[in-house]
Amino acid sequence: MARSQHQFDLVIAANRLPVDRVVGPDGEESWRTSPGGLVTAMESVMRGREGAWVGWAGEAGEAPKPFVEDDMYLRPVPLSEDEVAHYYEGFSNDTLWPIYHDVIVPATFHRYWFTAYEAVNRRFAEAVCEVAAKGATVWVHDYQLQLVPAMVREMRPDVRIGWFDHIPFPPVELFAQLPWRRAVLEGLLGADYLGFQRVADAQNFVRACRQLLGLPTKGDTVSVSRADDSRRVRASAVPISIDYVGLEEIAKRPETQQRAQEIRESLGNPRTLLLGVDRLDYTKGIGHRIKAYGELLEEGKVSPPDEVFVQVATPSRERVAAYRELRQEIEGEVGRLNGEHSRIGAPAVHYLHHSYPRQEMAALFLAADVVLVTPLRDGMNLVAKEYVTCRYDEGGALVLSEFTGAFHELHQAFVCNPHDIEGLKQTIMRAIETPDKEKRRLMRAMRRRVADHDVQRWASRFLEALEVAPERPQRTTKE
Ligand code: ADP
Ligand code: G6P
């Protein structure tokens, strides 16, 4: 509930607003949904709740004025050109992202990147304090804003602060590489409650506090004891999910089913349609998947047009070198496979470097016989949950990497280790060849899991854990 015109009892802070501002060549302004799982999840959580969302509108320069969308007060935070380069592309996505994802590519360290990270985190914290009503709940999100909890606590001891980590939290051996590890841990310890995707992530955090800060820990809590601040902070797993009811409703629409039919027809009605859907990110194991598929083509185990592979890859972080290199590598591989294995009218791989509306994604999921989710490391992977949600017909099969958060919930998937190309090939073949009756049984069980643990339940669990956090600021009585 809003307490005054621009002050709210619930404040979300995430690097991105749910919508990005796009200014066309003619100077015309439009808005489009921001990429990634964080926005997918939080957009449905915030729909119908009154609150404020503090975030960046996706472009360098002056921020747009605050505005209201879907009953939510959006408070844009400006980033300069340099800050986009140093805070967002640099420290967030070229230092933290690789370290938090098992150093699949090496992390880059620059002191001036951290300086920008600190400055931008402070700007976010100030914006949060500006829109938070007395005694508000402040919910900070993800690795881009790890200093915000302590900054907000310092300015506003009256509010309750939670932080949720959408990505993995690395083992202490990797985290310890970070020259600013102490600042990051102390920033996070400003929160009353910290939520993670997996038990192992929460444990990694607690262990880092014990080993690197020398703080006492017991079970899932860390004791912070300074002269002016003596508290216990809890860190536990609350795996994120998706809007099951909303997405299933989209999948059930006659026009979505019609579109799924059209997709299959335009691909030549293959016996098996294999699908990959990812941001074009090196964590997603897209290259491993293409390699496995390429070998299956070479061995004649699959062949177009009977088997067709569609890879949808959303453009992502295109100014970061590792992402540019990945794009070149993937597109080179796709080109090679198509050169060798396509026939006129029957390409081996359909590669689409675009973002699509939700209904088109639902139609693709409905059309796909096998979805390949093969990350080398992924906090959760909502695509896996979206696929099973769309399959109200209980059709289809999910190949799922054991290095995703989703693996810990979707036990009936065809599980793979994407590094093991031979094993991945066998798993893909099993997903293709398992009898439909058995696949329906597996799909039914996975659908039950996601239906019972949807995004609303995730949000309630997080907010309840925050509400009962061990030591919390005194709630002031509402005026
Ligand atoms: P991440 O957050 O790392 O991008 P997730 O799998 O958790 O990975 O979430 C990705 C989200 O982005 C999902 O909601 C998925 O449907 C959406 N998405 C991925 N690719 C596309 C695309 N090409 N067009 C539209 N949405 C996409
Ligand atoms: C992941 C991260 C989000 C991020 C999203 C898209 O889901 O956890 O914090 O917003 O990827 O990445 P981008 O860099 O485009 O915001």
Coordinates of C-alpha atoms and ligand atoms in Angstrom, one line a residue:
M1 CA 0.0 0.0 0.0
A2 CA 1.2 3.5 -0.8
R3 CA 1.7 5.6 2.3
S4 CA 2.0 8.9 0.6
Q5 CA 2.0 9.9 -3.0
H6 CA 5.6 8.8 -3.7
Q7 CA 6.4 6.7 -0.7
F8 CA 5.7 3.0 -0.6
D9 CA 5.5 0.1 1.9
L10 CA 7.2 -2.2 -0.6
V11 CA 10.2 -1.1 -2.6
I12 CA 12.0 -3.3 -5.2
A13 CA 15.5 -2.4 -6.4
A14 CA 16.9 -4.2 -9.4
N15 CA 19.5 -3.1 -11.9
R16 CA 16.8 -3.0 -14.6
L17 CA 13.3 -1.7 -14.6
P18 CA 10.8 -4.1 -16.0
V19 CA 10.8 -2.1 -19.2
D20 CA 13.6 -0.7 -21.2
R21 CA 13.4 2.7 -23.0
V22 CA 14.2 2.5 -26.6
V23 CA 14.7 5.7 -28.6
G24 CA 14.3 5.1 -32.3
P25 CA 16.4 6.8 -35.1
D26 CA 13.7 9.4 -35.4
G27 CA 13.9 10.2 -31.7
E28 CA 10.6 8.5 -31.0
E29 CA 10.5 6.8 -27.6
S30 CA 9.0 3.4 -26.9
W31 CA 9.2 0.8 -24.1
R32 CA 9.9 -2.9 -24.4
T33 CA 10.1 -5.7 -21.8
S34 CA 13.6 -6.0 -20.3
P35 CA 15.5 -9.3 -21.0
G36 CA 16.2 -12.0 -18.5
G37 CA 14.6 -14.2 -15.8
L38 CA 14.7 -11.6 -13.1
V39 CA 12.2 -9.3 -14.9
T40 CA 10.0 -12.3 -16.0
A41 CA 9.6 -13.4 -12.4
M42 CA 9.4 -10.0 -10.6
E43 CA 7.0 -8.5 -13.1
S44 CA 4.4 -11.1 -12.3
V45 CA 5.1 -10.8 -8.5
M46 CA 4.5 -7.0 -8.6
R47 CA 1.4 -7.2 -10.8
G48 CA -1.5 -6.4 -8.5
R49 CA 0.8 -5.3 -5.6
E50 CA 1.2 -1.6 -5.0
G51 CA 4.8 -0.7 -4.7
A52 CA 7.8 1.1 -6.2
W53 CA 10.5 -0.4 -8.5
V54 CA 13.8 1.4 -8.6
G55 CA 16.0 0.5 -11.6
W56 CA 17.8 1.6 -14.7
A57 CA 15.8 2.2 -17.9
G58 CA 18.5 0.5 -20.1
E59 CA 20.1 3.5 -21.8
A60 CA 23.0 5.8 -20.9
G61 CA 22.2 9.4 -20.1
E62 CA 19.5 11.3 -18.3
A63 CA 16.8 9.1 -16.7
P64 CA 13.2 9.4 -17.7
K65 CA 10.9 10.9 -15.1
P66 CA 9.3 8.4 -12.6
F67 CA 6.1 7.0 -14.0
V68 CA 3.3 4.5 -13.1
E69 CA 2.8 1.3 -14.9
D70 CA 0.4 -1.6 -13.9
D71 CA -0.1 0.2 -10.6
M72 CA 3.7 0.2 -10.0
Y73 CA 5.6 3.3 -9.4
L74 CA 8.8 3.1 -11.6
R75 CA 11.7 5.2 -10.4
P76 CA 14.4 5.3 -13.0
V77 CA 18.0 5.6 -11.9
P78 CA 20.3 7.4 -14.4
L79 CA 23.6 5.8 -15.5
S80 CA 26.2 7.8 -17.5
E81 CA 28.0 6.3 -20.5
D82 CA 31.0 5.6 -18.3
E83 CA 28.9 4.0 -15.6
V84 CA 27.3 1.7 -18.2
A85 CA 30.8 0.7 -19.3
H86 CA 32.3 0.4 -15.8
Y87 CA 29.5 -0.6 -13.4
Y88 CA 27.2 -2.6 -15.7
E89 CA 29.4 -4.1 -18.5
G90 CA 32.6 -4.0 -16.4
F91 CA 32.2 -4.9 -12.7
S92 CA 28.8 -6.5 -12.9
N93 CA 29.2 -8.5 -16.1
D94 CA 32.9 -8.9 -16.6
T95 CA 34.0 -9.3 -13.0
L96 CA 31.2 -10.6 -10.9
W97 CA 29.2 -12.6 -13.5
P98 CA 32.3 -14.9 -14.4
I99 CA 33.3 -15.4 -10.8
Y100 CA 29.7 -16.3 -9.8
H101 CA 29.5 -18.7 -12.7
D102 CA 32.5 -20.9 -12.1
V103 CA 34.9 -18.7 -14.1
I104 CA 33.7 -20.3 -17.4
V105 CA 35.5 -17.3 -18.9
P106 CA 38.2 -15.4 -16.9
A107 CA 37.1 -12.5 -14.7
T108 CA 38.6 -9.1 -15.3
F109 CA 39.6 -6.8 -12.4
H110 CA 39.8 -3.1 -12.6
R111 CA 39.8 -0.8 -9.5
Y112 CA 38.0 1.9 -11.4
W113 CA 35.2 -0.5 -12.2
F114 CA 34.6 -1.1 -8.5
T115 CA 34.6 2.7 -7.9
A116 CA 31.8 3.0 -10.4
Y117 CA 30.0 0.0 -8.8
E118 CA 30.1 1.7 -5.4
A119 CA 28.9 5.0 -6.8
V120 CA 26.0 3.5 -8.7
N121 CA 25.0 1.3 -5.7
R122 CA 24.9 4.5 -3.6
R123 CA 22.7 6.1 -6.2
F124 CA 20.3 3.1 -6.1
A125 CA 20.4 3.2 -2.2
E126 CA 19.5 6.9 -2.2
A127 CA 16.6 6.4 -4.7
V128 CA 15.3 3.5 -2.5
C129 CA 15.4 5.7 0.6
E130 CA 13.6 8.4 -1.2
V131 CA 10.6 6.2 -2.1
A132 CA 10.5 3.9 1.0
A133 CA 7.8 4.8 3.5
K134 CA 8.7 4.6 7.2
G135 CA 9.1 1.0 8.2
A136 CA 8.9 -0.2 4.5
T137 CA 10.0 -3.5 3.2
V138 CA 12.9 -3.1 0.8
W139 CA 13.7 -6.0 -1.6
V140 CA 17.0 -5.7 -3.3
H141 CA 17.8 -8.0 -6.3
D142 CA 20.9 -9.6 -7.7
Y143 CA 24.6 -9.3 -8.1
Q144 CA 24.6 -5.7 -9.5
L145 CA 23.4 -4.3 -6.2
Q146 CA 25.3 -6.1 -3.5
L147 CA 26.4 -3.0 -1.6
V148 CA 22.9 -1.5 -1.5
P149 CA 21.6 -3.4 1.6
A150 CA 24.3 -1.9 3.9
M151 CA 24.0 1.5 2.3
V152 CA 20.2 1.6 2.9
R153 CA 20.6 0.3 6.5
E154 CA 22.9 3.1 7.2
M155 CA 20.6 5.8 5.9
R156 CA 17.3 4.2 7.0
P157 CA 17.5 2.0 10.1
D158 CA 13.7 1.9 10.2
V159 CA 13.2 -0.3 7.0
R160 CA 13.5 -4.0 6.7
I161 CA 15.9 -5.1 4.0
G162 CA 16.0 -8.4 2.0
W163 CA 18.2 -9.4 -0.9
F164 CA 17.7 -12.2 -3.4
D165 CA 20.5 -13.7 -5.5
H166 CA 19.1 -14.7 -8.9
I167 CA 22.5 -16.3 -9.9
P168 CA 24.7 -18.8 -8.1
F169 CA 26.8 -17.7 -5.1
P170 CA 30.3 -19.2 -5.8
P171 CA 32.3 -21.5 -3.6
V172 CA 34.6 -19.5 -1.3
E173 CA 37.7 -20.7 -3.3
L174 CA 36.4 -18.7 -6.3
F175 CA 34.8 -15.9 -4.4
A176 CA 38.1 -15.3 -2.6
Q177 CA 39.7 -14.2 -5.9
L178 CA 37.6 -11.0 -5.8
P179 CA 39.8 -8.1 -4.5
W180 CA 36.6 -6.5 -3.1
R181 CA 35.3 -9.6 -1.4
R182 CA 35.1 -7.9 2.0
A183 CA 33.1 -4.9 0.7
V184 CA 30.7 -7.3 -1.1
L185 CA 30.1 -9.5 2.0
E186 CA 29.7 -6.4 4.3
G187 CA 27.3 -4.9 1.8
L188 CA 25.1 -8.0 1.8
L189 CA 25.2 -8.3 5.6
G190 CA 23.4 -5.0 5.7
A191 CA 20.3 -7.0 4.9
D192 CA 18.0 -8.7 7.5
Y193 CA 17.5 -11.7 5.2
L194 CA 19.3 -13.1 2.2
G195 CA 17.6 -15.5 -0.2
F196 CA 19.5 -17.8 -2.7
Q197 CA 18.4 -20.3 -5.4
R198 CA 20.0 -23.4 -3.9
V199 CA 21.0 -24.5 -0.4
A200 CA 24.6 -24.8 -1.7
D201 CA 24.5 -21.1 -2.7
A202 CA 23.4 -20.0 0.8
Q203 CA 26.0 -22.3 2.4
N204 CA 28.7 -20.8 0.1
F205 CA 27.8 -17.3 1.4
V206 CA 27.8 -18.3 5.1
R207 CA 31.1 -20.0 4.6
A208 CA 32.6 -16.9 2.9
C209 CA 31.5 -14.8 5.9
R210 CA 33.1 -17.3 8.3
Q211 CA 36.4 -17.8 6.4
L212 CA 36.9 -14.4 4.9
L213 CA 35.4 -12.1 7.5
G214 CA 36.0 -14.3 10.5
L215 CA 32.4 -13.9 11.6
P216 CA 30.7 -16.5 13.8
T217 CA 28.1 -18.6 12.0
K218 CA 25.5 -21.1 13.2
G219 CA 23.5 -23.1 10.7
D220 CA 22.1 -20.6 8.2
T221 CA 22.8 -17.5 10.2
V222 CA 25.8 -15.1 10.4
S223 CA 26.4 -13.0 13.5
V224 CA 27.5 -9.4 12.8
S225 CA 29.0 -7.8 15.8
R226 CA 30.3 -4.3 15.7
A227 CA 30.0 -1.6 18.3
D228 CA 27.2 0.1 16.5
D229 CA 25.6 -2.9 14.8
S230 CA 25.0 -6.3 16.4
R231 CA 22.7 -8.6 14.6
R232 CA 22.2 -12.0 13.1
V233 CA 21.6 -12.3 9.4
R234 CA 19.9 -15.4 7.9
A235 CA 20.8 -16.8 4.5
S236 CA 18.7 -19.6 3.1
A237 CA 17.4 -21.1 -0.2
V238 CA 14.1 -20.0 -1.7
P239 CA 14.2 -21.1 -5.4
I240 CA 12.5 -18.8 -7.8
S241 CA 9.8 -19.8 -10.2
I242 CA 7.4 -18.5 -12.8
D243 CA 3.8 -17.4 -13.2
Y244 CA 2.4 -20.9 -13.8
V245 CA -1.3 -19.9 -14.1
G246 CA -0.6 -16.9 -16.3
L247 CA 1.7 -18.7 -18.7
E248 CA -0.5 -21.9 -18.9
E249 CA -3.4 -19.6 -19.8
I250 CA -1.4 -18.2 -22.7
A251 CA -0.4 -21.6 -23.9
K252 CA -4.0 -22.8 -23.8
R253 CA -5.3 -20.0 -26.0
P254 CA -6.5 -21.3 -29.4
E255 CA -4.3 -18.7 -31.2
T256 CA -1.2 -20.1 -29.4
Q257 CA -2.1 -23.6 -30.4
Q258 CA -2.7 -22.5 -34.0
R259 CA 0.7 -20.8 -34.0
A260 CA 2.4 -23.9 -32.7
Q261 CA 0.8 -25.8 -35.6
E262 CA 2.1 -23.2 -38.0
I263 CA 5.6 -23.4 -36.6
R264 CA 5.7 -27.2 -37.1
E265 CA 4.3 -26.9 -40.6
S266 CA 6.7 -24.2 -41.6
L267 CA 9.5 -26.5 -40.4
G268 CA 8.2 -29.3 -42.6
N269 CA 6.3 -31.2 -39.9
P270 CA 9.4 -32.9 -38.5
R271 CA 9.2 -36.1 -36.5
T272 CA 11.1 -34.4 -33.7
L273 CA 11.5 -30.7 -33.2
L274 CA 14.4 -29.9 -30.8
L275 CA 14.5 -26.4 -29.3
G276 CA 17.0 -24.2 -27.4
V277 CA 15.9 -20.9 -25.9
D278 CA 18.5 -18.7 -24.1
R279 CA 20.1 -15.3 -23.7
L280 CA 23.2 -15.6 -25.8
D281 CA 25.4 -16.1 -22.8
Y282 CA 28.5 -18.4 -22.3
T283 CA 26.9 -19.8 -19.2
K284 CA 24.1 -21.5 -21.2
G285 CA 26.2 -24.2 -22.8
I286 CA 24.9 -23.4 -26.3
G287 CA 28.2 -24.4 -27.9
H288 CA 28.1 -27.8 -26.1
R289 CA 24.6 -28.4 -27.3
I290 CA 25.4 -27.6 -30.9
K291 CA 28.5 -29.8 -30.7
A292 CA 26.5 -32.7 -29.5
Y293 CA 23.8 -32.2 -32.1
G294 CA 26.5 -31.8 -34.8
E295 CA 28.0 -35.2 -33.9
L296 CA 24.6 -36.8 -33.9
L297 CA 24.1 -35.4 -37.4
E298 CA 27.5 -36.7 -38.5
E299 CA 26.7 -40.2 -37.1
G300 CA 23.4 -40.2 -38.9
K301 CA 21.5 -40.6 -35.7
V302 CA 19.4 -37.5 -36.5
S303 CA 18.9 -36.0 -39.9
P304 CA 16.8 -33.1 -41.3
P305 CA 14.0 -32.8 -42.2
D306 CA 13.0 -35.6 -39.8
E307 CA 14.8 -34.0 -36.9
V308 CA 15.0 -30.2 -36.8
F309 CA 16.9 -28.1 -34.3
V310 CA 15.7 -24.5 -33.6
Q311 CA 18.0 -22.3 -31.4
V312 CA 16.5 -19.0 -30.2
A313 CA 19.3 -16.8 -28.8
T314 CA 18.3 -13.4 -27.3
P315 CA 21.0 -10.8 -27.9
S316 CA 22.7 -10.0 -24.6
R317 CA 25.5 -7.7 -23.3
E318 CA 26.8 -7.2 -26.8
R319 CA 29.5 -4.7 -25.9
V320 CA 31.3 -7.2 -23.5
A321 CA 34.1 -8.9 -25.3
A322 CA 33.3 -12.4 -24.1
Y323 CA 29.8 -12.1 -25.4
R324 CA 30.9 -10.8 -28.8
E325 CA 33.4 -13.7 -29.0
L326 CA 30.6 -16.2 -28.0
R327 CA 28.3 -14.9 -30.7
Q328 CA 31.0 -15.3 -33.4
E329 CA 31.8 -18.8 -32.2
I330 CA 28.1 -19.9 -32.1
E331 CA 27.3 -18.4 -35.4
G332 CA 30.4 -19.9 -36.9
E333 CA 29.4 -23.4 -35.7
V334 CA 25.8 -23.0 -36.9
G335 CA 27.1 -21.9 -40.3
R336 CA 29.5 -24.9 -40.4
L337 CA 26.7 -27.4 -39.5
N338 CA 24.3 -25.9 -41.9
G339 CA 27.0 -26.0 -44.7
E340 CA 27.6 -29.6 -44.1
H341 CA 24.3 -31.1 -43.2
S342 CA 21.5 -28.9 -44.7
R343 CA 19.6 -29.6 -47.8
I344 CA 17.7 -27.0 -49.8
G345 CA 14.6 -26.3 -47.8
A346 CA 15.8 -28.4 -44.9
P347 CA 18.4 -26.6 -42.8
A348 CA 20.0 -28.6 -40.0
V349 CA 19.9 -25.7 -37.5
H350 CA 17.5 -22.8 -37.5
Y351 CA 19.2 -20.0 -35.6
L352 CA 17.2 -16.9 -34.5
H353 CA 19.0 -14.1 -32.8
H354 CA 15.9 -12.2 -31.7
S355 CA 13.6 -11.6 -28.7
Y356 CA 10.0 -12.7 -29.1
P357 CA 6.7 -11.9 -27.3
R358 CA 5.6 -14.3 -24.6
Q359 CA 2.9 -15.8 -26.7
E360 CA 5.3 -16.7 -29.5
M361 CA 7.6 -18.3 -26.9
A362 CA 4.7 -20.3 -25.6
A363 CA 3.9 -21.4 -29.1
L364 CA 7.5 -22.5 -29.6
F365 CA 7.4 -24.5 -26.4
L366 CA 4.1 -26.2 -27.4
A367 CA 5.6 -27.0 -30.8
A368 CA 8.8 -28.5 -29.4
D369 CA 9.2 -32.3 -28.8
V370 CA 12.5 -31.8 -26.9
V371 CA 13.8 -28.7 -25.2
L372 CA 17.5 -28.6 -24.5
V373 CA 18.5 -26.7 -21.4
T374 CA 22.2 -27.3 -21.1
P375 CA 23.9 -24.6 -19.0
L376 CA 27.4 -25.0 -17.6
R377 CA 26.1 -23.0 -14.6
D378 CA 22.7 -21.3 -14.1
G379 CA 21.1 -19.9 -10.9
M380 CA 17.7 -21.4 -11.8
N381 CA 16.9 -21.4 -15.5
L382 CA 13.3 -20.3 -15.9
V383 CA 13.1 -21.6 -19.5
A384 CA 13.0 -25.2 -18.1
K385 CA 10.0 -24.2 -15.9
E386 CA 8.3 -22.3 -18.7
Y387 CA 8.5 -25.3 -21.0
V388 CA 6.8 -27.7 -18.6
T389 CA 4.2 -25.1 -17.7
C390 CA 3.2 -24.7 -21.4
R391 CA 2.9 -28.4 -21.9
Y392 CA -0.7 -28.7 -20.5
D393 CA -1.0 -31.6 -23.0
E394 CA 1.7 -33.4 -21.1
G395 CA 3.7 -33.8 -24.3
G396 CA 7.4 -33.1 -24.9
A397 CA 10.6 -33.9 -23.1
L398 CA 13.1 -31.8 -21.1
V399 CA 16.8 -32.3 -21.3
L400 CA 18.2 -30.5 -18.3
S401 CA 21.8 -29.8 -17.1
E402 CA 22.6 -30.8 -13.5
F403 CA 24.3 -27.4 -13.2
T404 CA 21.1 -25.5 -13.1
G405 CA 19.0 -24.6 -10.0
A406 CA 16.0 -26.2 -11.9
F407 CA 17.7 -29.6 -11.7
H408 CA 17.2 -29.6 -7.9
E409 CA 13.4 -29.4 -8.5
L410 CA 12.6 -31.1 -11.9
H411 CA 13.8 -34.6 -11.0
Q412 CA 11.9 -36.2 -13.9
A413 CA 13.9 -34.4 -16.6
F414 CA 16.4 -36.2 -18.9
V415 CA 19.4 -35.1 -16.9
C416 CA 22.8 -34.3 -18.5
N417 CA 26.3 -33.1 -17.8
P418 CA 26.9 -30.8 -20.8
H419 CA 30.7 -31.2 -20.5
D420 CA 30.3 -34.8 -21.3
I421 CA 29.4 -34.6 -25.0
E422 CA 29.0 -38.4 -25.4
G423 CA 26.7 -38.5 -22.4
L424 CA 24.8 -35.4 -23.7
K425 CA 24.3 -37.1 -27.1
Q426 CA 22.9 -40.2 -25.4
T427 CA 20.6 -38.1 -23.3
I428 CA 19.3 -36.3 -26.3
M429 CA 18.6 -39.6 -28.1
R430 CA 16.9 -41.0 -25.0
A431 CA 14.7 -37.9 -24.8
I432 CA 13.8 -38.5 -28.5
E433 CA 13.2 -42.2 -28.2
T434 CA 11.5 -42.8 -24.9
P435 CA 7.9 -43.9 -25.5
D436 CA 5.3 -41.1 -25.3
K437 CA 3.5 -42.8 -22.4
E438 CA 6.6 -42.6 -20.2
K439 CA 7.4 -39.1 -21.3
R440 CA 3.8 -38.0 -20.3
R441 CA 4.3 -39.5 -16.9
L442 CA 7.6 -37.5 -16.4
M443 CA 6.0 -34.3 -17.8
R444 CA 3.0 -34.6 -15.5
A445 CA 5.2 -34.9 -12.4
M446 CA 7.3 -31.9 -13.4
R447 CA 4.2 -29.8 -14.1
R448 CA 2.9 -30.7 -10.6
R449 CA 6.1 -29.4 -9.1
V450 CA 6.0 -26.1 -10.9
A451 CA 2.2 -25.6 -10.3
D452 CA 2.8 -26.1 -6.6
H453 CA 5.9 -23.9 -6.4
D454 CA 5.0 -20.9 -8.6
V455 CA 6.4 -17.4 -8.5
Q456 CA 3.7 -16.2 -6.1
R457 CA 4.6 -18.8 -3.6
W458 CA 8.3 -18.0 -4.0
A459 CA 7.6 -14.3 -3.3
S460 CA 5.5 -15.1 -0.3
R461 CA 8.1 -17.4 1.1
F462 CA 10.8 -14.7 0.6
L463 CA 8.7 -12.0 2.2
E464 CA 7.7 -14.2 5.1
A465 CA 11.4 -15.2 5.8
L466 CA 12.2 -11.5 5.7
E467 CA 9.3 -10.6 8.0
V468 CA 10.5 -13.1 10.7
A469 CA 14.2 -12.5 10.1
P470 CA 16.1 -13.0 13.4
E471 CA 16.7 -9.4 14.4
R472 CA 14.8 -6.8 12.6
P473 CA 14.2 -3.1 13.0
Q474 CA 11.3 -2.1 15.1
R475 CA 8.2 -1.7 12.9
T476 CA 6.7 1.7 13.6
T477 CA 3.0 1.8 14.0
K478 CA 1.3 2.9 10.8
E479 CA -0.1 6.4 10.8
Ligands
ADP1 P1 18.4 -15.7 -17.7 O1 17.7 -15.0 -16.6 O2 19.9 -16.0 -17.4 O3 18.3 -15.0 -19.0 P2 16.3 -17.7 -17.5 O4 16.1 -18.9 -18.2 O5 16.1 -17.8 -16.0 O6 17.7 -17.1 -17.9 O7 15.3 -16.6 -18.0 C1 15.2 -16.2 -19.3 C2 13.9 -15.5 -19.6 O8 14.0 -14.8 -20.8 C3 12.7 -16.5 -19.7 O9 11.6 -15.9 -19.2 C4 12.7 -16.7 -21.2 O10 11.4 -17.1 -21.7 C5 13.0 -15.3 -21.7 N1 13.6 -15.4 -23.0 C6 14.7 -16.1 -23.4 N2 15.0 -16.0 -24.7 C7 14.0 -15.2 -25.2 C8 13.7 -14.7 -26.5 N3 14.4 -15.0 -27.6 N4 12.6 -13.9 -26.6 C9 11.8 -13.7 -25.6 N5 12.0 -14.1 -24.3 C10 13.1 -14.9 -24.1
G6P2 C1 20.0 -12.6 -15.5 C2 20.4 -11.8 -14.3 C3 19.6 -10.5 -14.3 C4 19.7 -9.7 -15.6 C5 19.3 -10.7 -16.8 C6 19.5 -10.0 -18.1 O1 18.7 -13.0 -15.4 O2 20.2 -12.5 -13.1 O3 20.0 -9.6 -13.2 O4 18.9 -8.6 -15.6 O5 20.1 -11.8 -16.7 O6 20.8 -9.5 -18.3 P1 21.0 -7.9 -18.5 O7 22.5 -7.7 -18.3 O8 20.6 -7.7 -19.9 O9 20.2 -7.2 -17.5

